[in-house]
């Protein structure tokens, strides 16, 4: 900065030796501190605040001639519109680099597990997905809602068979994709009956064995 945005032009049919001078008379949306005229060139002199879709500035530029004395300068106005185009230059950021969850083995398929959330400095819509390269990607699913991901279970769990799962979840702002790891520990539920090692037991004892004998 400064950066030249463009150039305006005004012609004066009178023979004014000093030509035409330009000035900014009005800028909308408190933008008076970020624009200036350098001759006929409109320049940006400071960073533009974060844009929202369709944002723009409206400027009123004056062109004044410079008549030889005596005489008042003649001034004319022109409206200039500067449209702000958003640049997607910020990657999404998860609220944590990894998610550690604990769930009971008794929860049914379709059960809600957690909310996964990321933020985006450009206020883009975010899309979440489970990385298909993860071994456990088919066992869980995500639903996108209000720039968050709702994580759900897809299968039955059995801690006695497997007690830990791990996979990556991705978020994309349409340009950049980042990942976070999800680790799920399965907690035991008392769902198993005790089982004897054999169906029946036979013991032999002597009739002369005294009570209390080992």
PDB file of N, CA and C in Angstrom, residues 65-166:
ATOM      1  N   UNK A  65     -12.117  22.523 -11.848  1.00  0.00           N
ATOM      2  CA  UNK A  65     -11.162  23.181 -12.736  1.00  0.00           C
ATOM      3  C   UNK A  65     -10.428  24.268 -11.957  1.00  0.00           C
ATOM      4  N   UNK A  66      -9.469  24.900 -12.599  1.00  0.00           N
ATOM      5  CA  UNK A  66      -8.652  25.921 -11.934  1.00  0.00           C
ATOM      6  C   UNK A  66      -8.595  27.155 -12.818  1.00  0.00           C
ATOM      7  N   UNK A  67      -9.655  27.964 -12.768  1.00  0.00           N
ATOM      8  CA  UNK A  67      -9.683  29.134 -13.650  1.00  0.00           C
ATOM      9  C   UNK A  67      -8.693  30.189 -13.173  1.00  0.00           C
ATOM     10  N   UNK A  68      -8.176  30.988 -14.091  1.00  0.00           N
ATOM     11  CA  UNK A  68      -7.333  32.104 -13.664  1.00  0.00           C
ATOM     12  C   UNK A  68      -8.164  33.119 -12.911  1.00  0.00           C
ATOM     13  N   UNK A  69      -7.607  33.748 -11.909  1.00  0.00           N
ATOM     14  CA  UNK A  69      -8.342  34.741 -11.113  1.00  0.00           C
ATOM     15  C   UNK A  69      -8.741  35.919 -12.007  1.00  0.00           C
ATOM     16  N   UNK A  70      -9.876  36.620 -11.803  1.00  0.00           N
ATOM     17  CA  UNK A  70     -10.835  36.198 -10.782  1.00  0.00           C
ATOM     18  C   UNK A  70     -11.767  35.139 -11.330  1.00  0.00           C
ATOM     19  N   UNK A  71     -12.445  34.455 -10.449  1.00  0.00           N
ATOM     20  CA  UNK A  71     -13.389  33.422 -10.866  1.00  0.00           C
ATOM     21  C   UNK A  71     -13.350  32.255  -9.913  1.00  0.00           C
ATOM     22  N   UNK A  72     -14.519  31.627  -9.723  1.00  0.00           N
ATOM     23  CA  UNK A  72     -14.623  30.463  -8.851  1.00  0.00           C
ATOM     24  C   UNK A  72     -14.493  29.193  -9.672  1.00  0.00           C
ATOM     25  N   UNK A  73     -13.839  28.176  -9.118  1.00  0.00           N
ATOM     26  CA  UNK A  73     -13.708  26.917  -9.867  1.00  0.00           C
ATOM     27  C   UNK A  73     -15.066  26.257 -10.077  1.00  0.00           C
ATOM     28  N   UNK A  74     -15.199  25.621 -11.176  1.00  0.00           N
ATOM     29  CA  UNK A  74     -16.387  24.834 -11.452  1.00  0.00           C
ATOM     30  C   UNK A  74     -16.120  23.399 -10.970  1.00  0.00           C
ATOM     31  N   UNK A  75     -17.113  22.839 -10.269  1.00  0.00           N
ATOM     32  CA  UNK A  75     -16.954  21.507  -9.669  1.00  0.00           C
ATOM     33  C   UNK A  75     -18.053  20.588 -10.192  1.00  0.00           C
ATOM     34  N   UNK A  76     -17.670  19.403 -10.555  1.00  0.00           N
ATOM     35  CA  UNK A  76     -18.646  18.382 -10.937  1.00  0.00           C
ATOM     36  C   UNK A  76     -18.372  17.117 -10.130  1.00  0.00           C
ATOM     37  N   UNK A  77     -19.380  16.279 -10.012  1.00  0.00           N
ATOM     38  CA  UNK A  77     -19.270  15.074  -9.174  1.00  0.00           C
ATOM     39  C   UNK A  77     -19.509  13.823  -9.987  1.00  0.00           C
ATOM     40  N   UNK A  78     -18.883  12.745  -9.512  1.00  0.00           N
ATOM     41  CA  UNK A  78     -19.107  11.435 -10.128  1.00  0.00           C
ATOM     42  C   UNK A  78     -19.140  10.386  -9.021  1.00  0.00           C
ATOM     43  N   UNK A  79     -20.006   9.435  -9.183  1.00  0.00           N
ATOM     44  CA  UNK A  79     -20.100   8.347  -8.190  1.00  0.00           C
ATOM     45  C   UNK A  79     -19.212   7.188  -8.620  1.00  0.00           C
ATOM     46  N   UNK A  80     -18.415   6.700  -7.693  1.00  0.00           N
ATOM     47  CA  UNK A  80     -17.510   5.583  -7.947  1.00  0.00           C
ATOM     48  C   UNK A  80     -17.867   4.455  -6.984  1.00  0.00           C
ATOM     49  N   UNK A  81     -17.996   3.248  -7.496  1.00  0.00           N
ATOM     50  CA  UNK A  81     -18.284   2.073  -6.660  1.00  0.00           C
ATOM     51  C   UNK A  81     -17.056   1.169  -6.617  1.00  0.00           C
ATOM     52  N   UNK A  82     -16.637   0.837  -5.426  1.00  0.00           N
ATOM     53  CA  UNK A  82     -15.516  -0.096  -5.227  1.00  0.00           C
ATOM     54  C   UNK A  82     -16.085  -1.356  -4.600  1.00  0.00           C
ATOM     55  N   UNK A  83     -16.082  -2.441  -5.340  1.00  0.00           N
ATOM     56  CA  UNK A  83     -16.612  -3.703  -4.839  1.00  0.00           C
ATOM     57  C   UNK A  83     -15.501  -4.497  -4.170  1.00  0.00           C
ATOM     58  N   UNK A  84     -15.826  -5.062  -3.021  1.00  0.00           N
ATOM     59  CA  UNK A  84     -14.856  -5.834  -2.251  1.00  0.00           C
ATOM     60  C   UNK A  84     -15.082  -7.309  -2.538  1.00  0.00           C
ATOM     61  N   UNK A  85     -14.078  -7.968  -3.078  1.00  0.00           N
ATOM     62  CA  UNK A  85     -14.168  -9.390  -3.417  1.00  0.00           C
ATOM     63  C   UNK A  85     -13.457 -10.190  -2.336  1.00  0.00           C
ATOM     64  N   UNK A  86     -14.187 -11.095  -1.749  1.00  0.00           N
ATOM     65  CA  UNK A  86     -13.607 -11.910  -0.691  1.00  0.00           C
ATOM     66  C   UNK A  86     -12.584 -12.882  -1.264  1.00  0.00           C
ATOM     67  N   UNK A  87     -11.449 -12.997  -0.571  1.00  0.00           N
ATOM     68  CA  UNK A  87     -10.411 -13.956  -0.931  1.00  0.00           C
ATOM     69  C   UNK A  87     -10.361 -15.030   0.155  1.00  0.00           C
ATOM     70  N   UNK A  88     -10.456 -16.271  -0.263  1.00  0.00           N
ATOM     71  CA  UNK A  88     -10.444 -17.383   0.695  1.00  0.00           C
ATOM     72  C   UNK A  88      -8.996 -17.705   1.064  1.00  0.00           C
ATOM     73  N   UNK A  89      -8.465 -16.945   2.024  1.00  0.00           N
ATOM     74  CA  UNK A  89      -7.046 -17.079   2.373  1.00  0.00           C
ATOM     75  C   UNK A  89      -6.822 -17.578   3.792  1.00  0.00           C
ATOM     76  N   UNK A  90      -7.888 -18.055   4.447  1.00  0.00           N
ATOM     77  CA  UNK A  90      -7.755 -18.620   5.792  1.00  0.00           C
ATOM     78  C   UNK A  90      -8.254 -20.060   5.798  1.00  0.00           C
ATOM     79  N   UNK A  91      -7.416 -20.975   6.263  1.00  0.00           N
ATOM     80  CA  UNK A  91      -7.818 -22.380   6.353  1.00  0.00           C
ATOM     81  C   UNK A  91      -8.719 -22.583   7.567  1.00  0.00           C
ATOM     82  N   UNK A  92      -9.646 -23.553   7.499  1.00  0.00           N
ATOM     83  CA  UNK A  92     -10.442 -23.867   8.683  1.00  0.00           C
ATOM     84  C   UNK A  92      -9.548 -24.354   9.824  1.00  0.00           C
ATOM     85  N   UNK A  93     -10.018 -24.152  11.049  1.00  0.00           N
ATOM     86  CA  UNK A  93      -9.263 -24.575  12.231  1.00  0.00           C
ATOM     87  C   UNK A  93     -10.212 -25.325  13.164  1.00  0.00           C
ATOM     88  N   UNK A  94      -9.891 -26.589  13.474  1.00  0.00           N
ATOM     89  CA  UNK A  94     -10.679 -27.336  14.449  1.00  0.00           C
ATOM     90  C   UNK A  94     -10.479 -26.727  15.841  1.00  0.00           C
ATOM     91  N   UNK A  95     -11.489 -26.885  16.695  1.00  0.00           N
ATOM     92  CA  UNK A  95     -11.348 -26.335  18.041  1.00  0.00           C
ATOM     93  C   UNK A  95     -10.385 -27.144  18.903  1.00  0.00           C
ATOM     94  N   UNK A  96      -9.966 -28.310  18.419  1.00  0.00           N
ATOM     95  CA  UNK A  96      -8.917 -29.083  19.065  1.00  0.00           C
ATOM     96  C   UNK A  96      -8.269 -29.970  18.005  1.00  0.00           C
ATOM     97  N   UNK A  97      -7.012 -30.345  18.221  1.00  0.00           N
ATOM     98  CA  UNK A  97      -6.307 -31.134  17.208  1.00  0.00           C
ATOM     99  C   UNK A  97      -6.746 -32.596  17.191  1.00  0.00           C
ATOM    100  N   UNK A  98      -7.336 -33.061  18.305  1.00  0.00           N
ATOM    101  CA  UNK A  98      -7.836 -34.444  18.368  1.00  0.00           C
ATOM    102  C   UNK A  98      -9.004 -34.506  19.334  1.00  0.00           C
ATOM    103  N   UNK A  99      -9.866 -35.470  19.110  1.00  0.00           N
ATOM    104  CA  UNK A  99     -11.055 -35.653  19.941  1.00  0.00           C
ATOM    105  C   UNK A  99     -10.983 -37.026  20.602  1.00  0.00           C
ATOM    106  N   UNK A 100     -11.011 -37.057  21.928  1.00  0.00           N
ATOM    107  CA  UNK A 100     -10.974 -38.306  22.681  1.00  0.00           C
ATOM    108  C   UNK A 100     -12.347 -38.528  23.303  1.00  0.00           C
ATOM    109  N   UNK A 101     -13.005 -39.604  22.871  1.00  0.00           N
ATOM    110  CA  UNK A 101     -14.352 -39.902  23.328  1.00  0.00           C
ATOM    111  C   UNK A 101     -14.365 -41.232  24.067  1.00  0.00           C
ATOM    112  N   UNK A 102     -15.277 -41.356  25.024  1.00  0.00           N
ATOM    113  CA  UNK A 102     -15.523 -42.616  25.716  1.00  0.00           C
ATOM    114  C   UNK A 102     -17.004 -42.946  25.581  1.00  0.00           C
ATOM    115  N   UNK A 103     -17.296 -44.156  25.122  1.00  0.00           N
ATOM    116  CA  UNK A 103     -18.684 -44.573  24.932  1.00  0.00           C
ATOM    117  C   UNK A 103     -18.871 -45.970  25.520  1.00  0.00           C
ATOM    118  N   UNK A 104     -20.062 -46.241  26.003  1.00  0.00           N
ATOM    119  CA  UNK A 104     -20.373 -47.574  26.517  1.00  0.00           C
ATOM    120  C   UNK A 104     -20.688 -48.521  25.368  1.00  0.00           C
ATOM    121  N   UNK A 105     -20.303 -49.749  25.527  1.00  0.00           N
ATOM    122  CA  UNK A 105     -20.504 -50.728  24.466  1.00  0.00           C
ATOM    123  C   UNK A 105     -21.977 -51.016  24.202  1.00  0.00           C
ATOM    124  N   UNK A 106     -22.848 -50.592  25.100  1.00  0.00           N
ATOM    125  CA  UNK A 106     -24.268 -50.900  24.967  1.00  0.00           C
ATOM    126  C   UNK A 106     -25.040 -49.916  24.105  1.00  0.00           C
ATOM    127  N   UNK A 107     -24.419 -48.803  23.679  1.00  0.00           N
ATOM    128  CA  UNK A 107     -25.174 -47.833  22.877  1.00  0.00           C
ATOM    129  C   UNK A 107     -25.510 -48.441  21.515  1.00  0.00           C
ATOM    130  N   UNK A 108     -26.697 -48.138  20.985  1.00  0.00           N
ATOM    131  CA  UNK A 108     -27.142 -48.791  19.742  1.00  0.00           C
ATOM    132  C   UNK A 108     -26.617 -48.084  18.499  1.00  0.00           C
ATOM    133  N   UNK A 109     -26.628 -48.763  17.355  1.00  0.00           N
ATOM    134  CA  UNK A 109     -26.304 -48.098  16.083  1.00  0.00           C
ATOM    135  C   UNK A 109     -27.227 -46.907  15.856  1.00  0.00           C
ATOM    136  N   UNK A 110     -26.674 -45.823  15.341  1.00  0.00           N
ATOM    137  CA  UNK A 110     -27.442 -44.598  15.127  1.00  0.00           C
ATOM    138  C   UNK A 110     -27.346 -43.622  16.267  1.00  0.00           C
ATOM    139  N   UNK A 111     -26.698 -44.010  17.369  1.00  0.00           N
ATOM    140  CA  UNK A 111     -26.597 -43.134  18.537  1.00  0.00           C
ATOM    141  C   UNK A 111     -25.671 -41.954  18.249  1.00  0.00           C
ATOM    142  N   UNK A 112     -26.038 -40.787  18.775  1.00  0.00           N
ATOM    143  CA  UNK A 112     -25.208 -39.589  18.669  1.00  0.00           C
ATOM    144  C   UNK A 112     -24.019 -39.710  19.613  1.00  0.00           C
ATOM    145  N   UNK A 113     -22.829 -39.352  19.109  1.00  0.00           N
ATOM    146  CA  UNK A 113     -21.612 -39.477  19.913  1.00  0.00           C
ATOM    147  C   UNK A 113     -21.029 -38.132  20.333  1.00  0.00           C
ATOM    148  N   UNK A 114     -20.947 -37.174  19.416  1.00  0.00           N
ATOM    149  CA  UNK A 114     -20.289 -35.910  19.748  1.00  0.00           C
ATOM    150  C   UNK A 114     -20.531 -34.888  18.642  1.00  0.00           C
ATOM    151  N   UNK A 115     -20.287 -33.623  18.989  1.00  0.00           N
ATOM    152  CA  UNK A 115     -20.287 -32.530  18.025  1.00  0.00           C
ATOM    153  C   UNK A 115     -18.846 -32.149  17.728  1.00  0.00           C
ATOM    154  N   UNK A 116     -18.507 -32.112  16.448  1.00  0.00           N
ATOM    155  CA  UNK A 116     -17.178 -31.720  15.996  1.00  0.00           C
ATOM    156  C   UNK A 116     -17.308 -30.344  15.353  1.00  0.00           C
ATOM    157  N   UNK A 117     -16.421 -29.415  15.746  1.00  0.00           N
ATOM    158  CA  UNK A 117     -16.583 -28.039  15.275  1.00  0.00           C
ATOM    159  C   UNK A 117     -15.251 -27.440  14.838  1.00  0.00           C
ATOM    160  N   UNK A 118     -15.306 -26.671  13.761  1.00  0.00           N
ATOM    161  CA  UNK A 118     -14.161 -25.895  13.288  1.00  0.00           C
ATOM    162  C   UNK A 118     -14.641 -24.480  12.998  1.00  0.00           C
ATOM    163  N   UNK A 119     -13.704 -23.546  12.922  1.00  0.00           N
ATOM    164  CA  UNK A 119     -14.017 -22.167  12.571  1.00  0.00           C
ATOM    165  C   UNK A 119     -13.226 -21.775  11.324  1.00  0.00           C
ATOM    166  N   UNK A 120     -13.730 -20.754  10.627  1.00  0.00           N
ATOM    167  CA  UNK A 120     -13.078 -20.302   9.393  1.00  0.00           C
ATOM    168  C   UNK A 120     -13.010 -18.781   9.400  1.00  0.00           C
ATOM    169  N   UNK A 121     -11.797 -18.259   9.243  1.00  0.00           N
ATOM    170  CA  UNK A 121     -11.599 -16.817   9.293  1.00  0.00           C
ATOM    171  C   UNK A 121     -12.267 -16.066   8.168  1.00  0.00           C
ATOM    172  N   UNK A 122     -12.658 -16.754   7.093  1.00  0.00           N
ATOM    173  CA  UNK A 122     -13.331 -16.117   5.967  1.00  0.00           C
ATOM    174  C   UNK A 122     -14.844 -16.292   6.017  1.00  0.00           C
ATOM    175  N   UNK A 123     -15.335 -16.915   7.100  1.00  0.00           N
ATOM    176  CA  UNK A 123     -16.777 -17.144   7.265  1.00  0.00           C
ATOM    177  C   UNK A 123     -17.376 -17.958   6.129  1.00  0.00           C
ATOM    178  N   UNK A 124     -16.598 -18.902   5.607  1.00  0.00           N
ATOM    179  CA  UNK A 124     -17.121 -19.780   4.563  1.00  0.00           C
ATOM    180  C   UNK A 124     -17.979 -20.888   5.168  1.00  0.00           C
ATOM    181  N   UNK A 125     -18.843 -21.465   4.344  1.00  0.00           N
ATOM    182  CA  UNK A 125     -19.571 -22.661   4.754  1.00  0.00           C
ATOM    183  C   UNK A 125     -18.579 -23.824   4.830  1.00  0.00           C
ATOM    184  N   UNK A 126     -18.699 -24.620   5.872  1.00  0.00           N
ATOM    185  CA  UNK A 126     -17.776 -25.730   6.106  1.00  0.00           C
ATOM    186  C   UNK A 126     -18.476 -27.059   5.867  1.00  0.00           C
ATOM    187  N   UNK A 127     -17.737 -28.008   5.306  1.00  0.00           N
ATOM    188  CA  UNK A 127     -18.253 -29.347   5.046  1.00  0.00           C
ATOM    189  C   UNK A 127     -17.338 -30.364   5.713  1.00  0.00           C
ATOM    190  N   UNK A 128     -17.941 -31.269   6.487  1.00  0.00           N
ATOM    191  CA  UNK A 128     -17.185 -32.278   7.231  1.00  0.00           C
ATOM    192  C   UNK A 128     -17.384 -33.657   6.603  1.00  0.00           C
ATOM    193  N   UNK A 129     -16.367 -34.493   6.729  1.00  0.00           N
ATOM    194  CA  UNK A 129     -16.461 -35.867   6.252  1.00  0.00           C
ATOM    195  C   UNK A 129     -15.446 -36.712   7.001  1.00  0.00           C
ATOM    196  N   UNK A 130     -15.703 -38.018   7.035  1.00  0.00           N
ATOM    197  CA  UNK A 130     -14.753 -38.963   7.620  1.00  0.00           C
ATOM    198  C   UNK A 130     -13.831 -39.451   6.519  1.00  0.00           C
ATOM    199  N   UNK A 131     -12.549 -39.402   6.770  1.00  0.00           N
ATOM    200  CA  UNK A 131     -11.571 -39.805   5.760  1.00  0.00           C
ATOM    201  C   UNK A 131     -11.781 -41.261   5.379  1.00  0.00           C
ATOM    202  N   UNK A 132     -11.932 -41.499   4.084  1.00  0.00           N
ATOM    203  CA  UNK A 132     -12.178 -42.859   3.613  1.00  0.00           C
ATOM    204  C   UNK A 132     -10.946 -43.735   3.719  1.00  0.00           C
ATOM    205  N   UNK A 133      -9.802 -43.126   3.933  1.00  0.00           N
ATOM    206  CA  UNK A 133      -8.577 -43.917   4.094  1.00  0.00           C
ATOM    207  C   UNK A 133      -8.467 -44.513   5.490  1.00  0.00           C
ATOM    208  N   UNK A 134      -9.308 -44.060   6.410  1.00  0.00           N
ATOM    209  CA  UNK A 134      -9.286 -44.607   7.761  1.00  0.00           C
ATOM    210  C   UNK A 134      -9.949 -45.980   7.784  1.00  0.00           C
ATOM    211  N   UNK A 135      -9.346 -46.907   8.497  1.00  0.00           N
ATOM    212  CA  UNK A 135      -9.860 -48.280   8.558  1.00  0.00           C
ATOM    213  C   UNK A 135     -11.265 -48.322   9.124  1.00  0.00           C
ATOM    214  N   UNK A 136     -11.578 -47.420  10.037  1.00  0.00           N
ATOM    215  CA  UNK A 136     -12.868 -47.455  10.723  1.00  0.00           C
ATOM    216  C   UNK A 136     -13.887 -46.483  10.128  1.00  0.00           C
ATOM    217  N   UNK A 137     -13.645 -45.984   8.913  1.00  0.00           N
ATOM    218  CA  UNK A 137     -14.500 -44.946   8.348  1.00  0.00           C
ATOM    219  C   UNK A 137     -15.941 -45.398   8.139  1.00  0.00           C
ATOM    220  N   UNK A 138     -16.161 -46.698   7.905  1.00  0.00           N
ATOM    221  CA  UNK A 138     -17.506 -47.194   7.647  1.00  0.00           C
ATOM    222  C   UNK A 138     -18.310 -47.458   8.922  1.00  0.00           C
ATOM    223  N   UNK A 139     -17.645 -47.380  10.068  1.00  0.00           N
ATOM    224  CA  UNK A 139     -18.308 -47.699  11.328  1.00  0.00           C
ATOM    225  C   UNK A 139     -18.963 -46.483  11.975  1.00  0.00           C
ATOM    226  N   UNK A 140     -18.656 -45.282  11.431  1.00  0.00           N
ATOM    227  CA  UNK A 140     -19.191 -44.044  11.977  1.00  0.00           C
ATOM    228  C   UNK A 140     -19.609 -43.146  10.815  1.00  0.00           C
ATOM    229  N   UNK A 141     -20.426 -42.148  11.095  1.00  0.00           N
ATOM    230  CA  UNK A 141     -20.840 -41.208  10.051  1.00  0.00           C
ATOM    231  C   UNK A 141     -20.983 -39.812  10.663  1.00  0.00           C
ATOM    232  N   UNK A 142     -20.915 -38.789   9.790  1.00  0.00           N
ATOM    233  CA  UNK A 142     -21.125 -37.418  10.233  1.00  0.00           C
ATOM    234  C   UNK A 142     -22.267 -36.801   9.449  1.00  0.00           C
ATOM    235  N   UNK A 143     -22.992 -35.926  10.105  1.00  0.00           N
ATOM    236  CA  UNK A 143     -24.021 -35.115   9.466  1.00  0.00           C
ATOM    237  C   UNK A 143     -23.639 -33.655   9.639  1.00  0.00           C
ATOM    238  N   UNK A 144     -23.684 -32.898   8.535  1.00  0.00           N
ATOM    239  CA  UNK A 144     -23.327 -31.483   8.566  1.00  0.00           C
ATOM    240  C   UNK A 144     -24.537 -30.651   8.958  1.00  0.00           C
ATOM    241  N   UNK A 145     -24.326 -29.741   9.918  1.00  0.00           N
ATOM    242  CA  UNK A 145     -25.409 -28.892  10.379  1.00  0.00           C
ATOM    243  C   UNK A 145     -24.839 -27.607  10.970  1.00  0.00           C
ATOM    244  N   UNK A 146     -25.212 -26.460  10.373  1.00  0.00           N
ATOM    245  CA  UNK A 146     -24.811 -25.147  10.898  1.00  0.00           C
ATOM    246  C   UNK A 146     -23.301 -25.039  11.112  1.00  0.00           C
ATOM    247  N   UNK A 147     -22.557 -25.490  10.104  1.00  0.00           N
ATOM    248  CA  UNK A 147     -21.088 -25.428  10.139  1.00  0.00           C
ATOM    249  C   UNK A 147     -20.477 -26.283  11.246  1.00  0.00           C
ATOM    250  N   UNK A 148     -21.222 -27.261  11.725  1.00  0.00           N
ATOM    251  CA  UNK A 148     -20.719 -28.235  12.686  1.00  0.00           C
ATOM    252  C   UNK A 148     -20.981 -29.638  12.149  1.00  0.00           C
ATOM    253  N   UNK A 149     -20.299 -30.606  12.742  1.00  0.00           N
ATOM    254  CA  UNK A 149     -20.509 -32.003  12.356  1.00  0.00           C
ATOM    255  C   UNK A 149     -21.059 -32.767  13.555  1.00  0.00           C
ATOM    256  N   UNK A 150     -22.122 -33.504  13.318  1.00  0.00           N
ATOM    257  CA  UNK A 150     -22.670 -34.402  14.337  1.00  0.00           C
ATOM    258  C   UNK A 150     -22.170 -35.810  14.039  1.00  0.00           C
ATOM    259  N   UNK A 151     -21.498 -36.406  15.014  1.00  0.00           N
ATOM    260  CA  UNK A 151     -20.894 -37.729  14.827  1.00  0.00           C
ATOM    261  C   UNK A 151     -21.823 -38.798  15.380  1.00  0.00           C
ATOM    262  N   UNK A 152     -22.073 -39.849  14.568  1.00  0.00           N
ATOM    263  CA  UNK A 152     -22.991 -40.918  14.951  1.00  0.00           C
ATOM    264  C   UNK A 152     -22.307 -42.278  14.795  1.00  0.00           C
ATOM    265  N   UNK A 153     -22.793 -43.229  15.586  1.00  0.00           N
ATOM    266  CA  UNK A 153     -22.330 -44.613  15.497  1.00  0.00           C
ATOM    267  C   UNK A 153     -23.109 -45.335  14.409  1.00  0.00           C
ATOM    268  N   UNK A 154     -22.438 -46.216  13.682  1.00  0.00           N
ATOM    269  CA  UNK A 154     -23.072 -46.951  12.597  1.00  0.00           C
ATOM    270  C   UNK A 154     -23.223 -48.445  12.880  1.00  0.00           C
ATOM    271  N   UNK A 155     -22.636 -48.960  13.948  1.00  0.00           N
ATOM    272  CA  UNK A 155     -22.587 -50.404  14.149  1.00  0.00           C
ATOM    273  C   UNK A 155     -22.699 -50.735  15.633  1.00  0.00           C
ATOM    274  N   UNK A 156     -22.870 -52.014  15.935  1.00  0.00           N
ATOM    275  CA  UNK A 156     -22.850 -52.459  17.321  1.00  0.00           C
ATOM    276  C   UNK A 156     -21.417 -52.508  17.833  1.00  0.00           C
ATOM    277  N   UNK A 157     -21.275 -52.242  19.132  1.00  0.00           N
ATOM    278  CA  UNK A 157     -19.969 -52.295  19.771  1.00  0.00           C
ATOM    279  C   UNK A 157     -19.914 -53.474  20.737  1.00  0.00           C
ATOM    280  N   UNK A 158     -18.766 -54.055  20.867  1.00  0.00           N
ATOM    281  CA  UNK A 158     -18.546 -55.141  21.821  1.00  0.00           C
ATOM    282  C   UNK A 158     -17.129 -54.983  22.368  1.00  0.00           C
ATOM    283  N   UNK A 159     -17.044 -54.527  23.594  1.00  0.00           N
ATOM    284  CA  UNK A 159     -15.733 -54.248  24.169  1.00  0.00           C
ATOM    285  C   UNK A 159     -14.874 -55.503  24.263  1.00  0.00           C
ATOM    286  N   UNK A 160     -15.509 -56.643  24.473  1.00  0.00           N
ATOM    287  CA  UNK A 160     -14.750 -57.883  24.575  1.00  0.00           C
ATOM    288  C   UNK A 160     -14.095 -58.259  23.250  1.00  0.00           C
ATOM    289  N   UNK A 161     -14.658 -57.730  22.149  1.00  0.00           N
ATOM    290  CA  UNK A 161     -14.080 -57.975  20.827  1.00  0.00           C
ATOM    291  C   UNK A 161     -13.085 -56.885  20.443  1.00  0.00           C
ATOM    292  N   UNK A 162     -13.465 -55.628  20.714  1.00  0.00           N
ATOM    293  CA  UNK A 162     -12.599 -54.503  20.377  1.00  0.00           C
ATOM    294  C   UNK A 162     -12.946 -53.324  21.278  1.00  0.00           C
ATOM    295  N   UNK A 163     -11.924 -52.675  21.822  1.00  0.00           N
ATOM    296  CA  UNK A 163     -12.184 -51.609  22.791  1.00  0.00           C
ATOM    297  C   UNK A 163     -11.649 -50.244  22.369  1.00  0.00           C
ATOM    298  N   UNK A 164     -11.170 -50.106  21.126  1.00  0.00           N
ATOM    299  CA  UNK A 164     -10.629 -48.818  20.711  1.00  0.00           C
ATOM    300  C   UNK A 164     -10.782 -48.632  19.202  1.00  0.00           C
ATOM    301  N   UNK A 165     -11.162 -47.398  18.805  1.00  0.00           N
ATOM    302  CA  UNK A 165     -11.302 -47.049  17.391  1.00  0.00           C
ATOM    303  C   UNK A 165     -10.624 -45.700  17.142  1.00  0.00           C
ATOM    304  N   UNK A 166     -10.102 -45.519  15.953  1.00  0.00           N
ATOM    305  CA  UNK A 166      -9.434 -44.266  15.597  1.00  0.00           C
ATOM    306  C   UNK A 166      -9.636 -43.982  14.113  1.00  0.00           C
TER     307      UNK A 166
END
